[in-house]
XYZ file of C-alpha atoms in Angstrom:
98
model
C 26.708 2.266 6.586
C 29.792 1.034 8.597
C 28.401 0.902 12.142
C 25.854 -1.657 13.409
C 23.243 0.711 14.172
C 23.209 2.179 10.913
C 22.856 -1.089 9.245
C 20.040 -1.877 11.564
C 18.656 1.184 10.866
C 18.678 0.638 7.006
C 17.370 -2.985 7.254
C 14.424 -1.664 9.567
C 14.068 1.003 6.472
C 13.892 -1.687 4.031
C 11.442 -4.067 5.940
C 9.188 -0.802 6.539
C 9.249 -0.460 2.769
C 8.518 -4.057 2.001
C 5.535 -3.743 4.018
C 4.350 -0.891 2.658
C 4.947 -2.563 -0.965
C 3.228 -5.667 0.247
C -0.051 -3.521 2.068
C -0.330 -1.959 -1.681
C -0.120 -4.838 -3.419
C -2.925 -6.232 -1.387
C -5.258 -3.613 -1.025
C -4.558 -2.266 -4.734
C -4.071 1.395 -3.072
C -7.420 1.300 -1.850
C -8.798 1.242 1.540
C -9.379 -2.135 3.288
C -13.056 -1.945 3.217
C -12.682 -2.177 -0.547
C -10.295 -4.770 -0.497
C -12.984 -7.469 0.602
C -14.704 -6.760 -2.263
C -11.991 -8.357 -4.774
C -11.774 -11.674 -6.210
C -10.857 -13.883 -3.035
C -8.528 -16.259 -5.109
C -6.523 -13.415 -6.393
C -6.704 -11.764 -2.739
C -4.978 -14.991 -1.209
C -2.405 -14.963 -4.352
C -1.404 -11.437 -3.260
C -1.214 -12.284 0.607
C 0.846 -15.699 -0.159
C 3.249 -13.403 -2.240
C 3.673 -11.158 0.712
C 4.514 -14.106 2.712
C 6.529 -15.404 0.401
C 8.489 -12.075 0.087
C 8.981 -12.222 3.819
C 10.406 -15.751 4.191
C 12.715 -14.796 0.937
C 14.427 -11.896 2.765
C 14.828 -13.466 5.899
C 16.390 -16.550 4.066
C 18.770 -14.266 2.493
C 19.768 -12.580 5.556
C 20.633 -16.047 6.874
C 22.714 -17.065 3.703
C 24.389 -13.628 4.184
C 25.098 -14.281 7.930
C 26.203 -17.574 7.327
C 28.865 -16.460 4.218
C 30.040 -13.906 6.557
C 30.604 -16.235 9.586
C 32.783 -18.497 7.350
C 34.929 -15.704 6.957
C 35.751 -14.317 10.254
C 38.197 -11.842 9.771
C 35.667 -9.359 8.472
C 32.951 -8.006 10.009
C 29.925 -10.044 11.177
C 26.378 -9.999 10.276
C 24.569 -9.938 13.615
C 21.433 -7.398 14.259
C 18.529 -7.722 16.213
C 16.342 -9.831 14.235
C 13.257 -8.527 16.149
C 13.836 -4.767 15.330
C 14.640 -5.944 11.597
C 11.577 -8.493 10.742
C 9.304 -8.323 13.449
C 6.921 -5.813 11.920
C 7.034 -7.816 8.819
C 6.204 -11.199 10.951
C 3.435 -9.632 12.708
C 1.744 -8.393 9.417
C 2.429 -11.977 7.764
C 0.980 -13.562 10.935
C -2.025 -10.929 10.445
C -2.395 -11.977 6.832
C -2.043 -15.311 6.675
C -4.170 -17.778 4.845
C -5.092 -20.985 6.101
């Protein structure tokens, strides 16, 4: 993973897997139709966990990027954030609990 393209691809795969896991967490592995028969409080907790996961994921990206920026001799951590986080952000916007 010594190229920017490979790292971006890895991050995208990680993001996609996180979304898949969040979908499974929210639905319990069942169809979306069955999801609405579940306890609303439990469903809201699962959705909130997904939102927090996205926040923590992006926060760790920023922390790592800042650490690398502090040591400019090494390779920097600059990727297309929309490519990496865009799908997860969209997933979260669709499922935000107001």
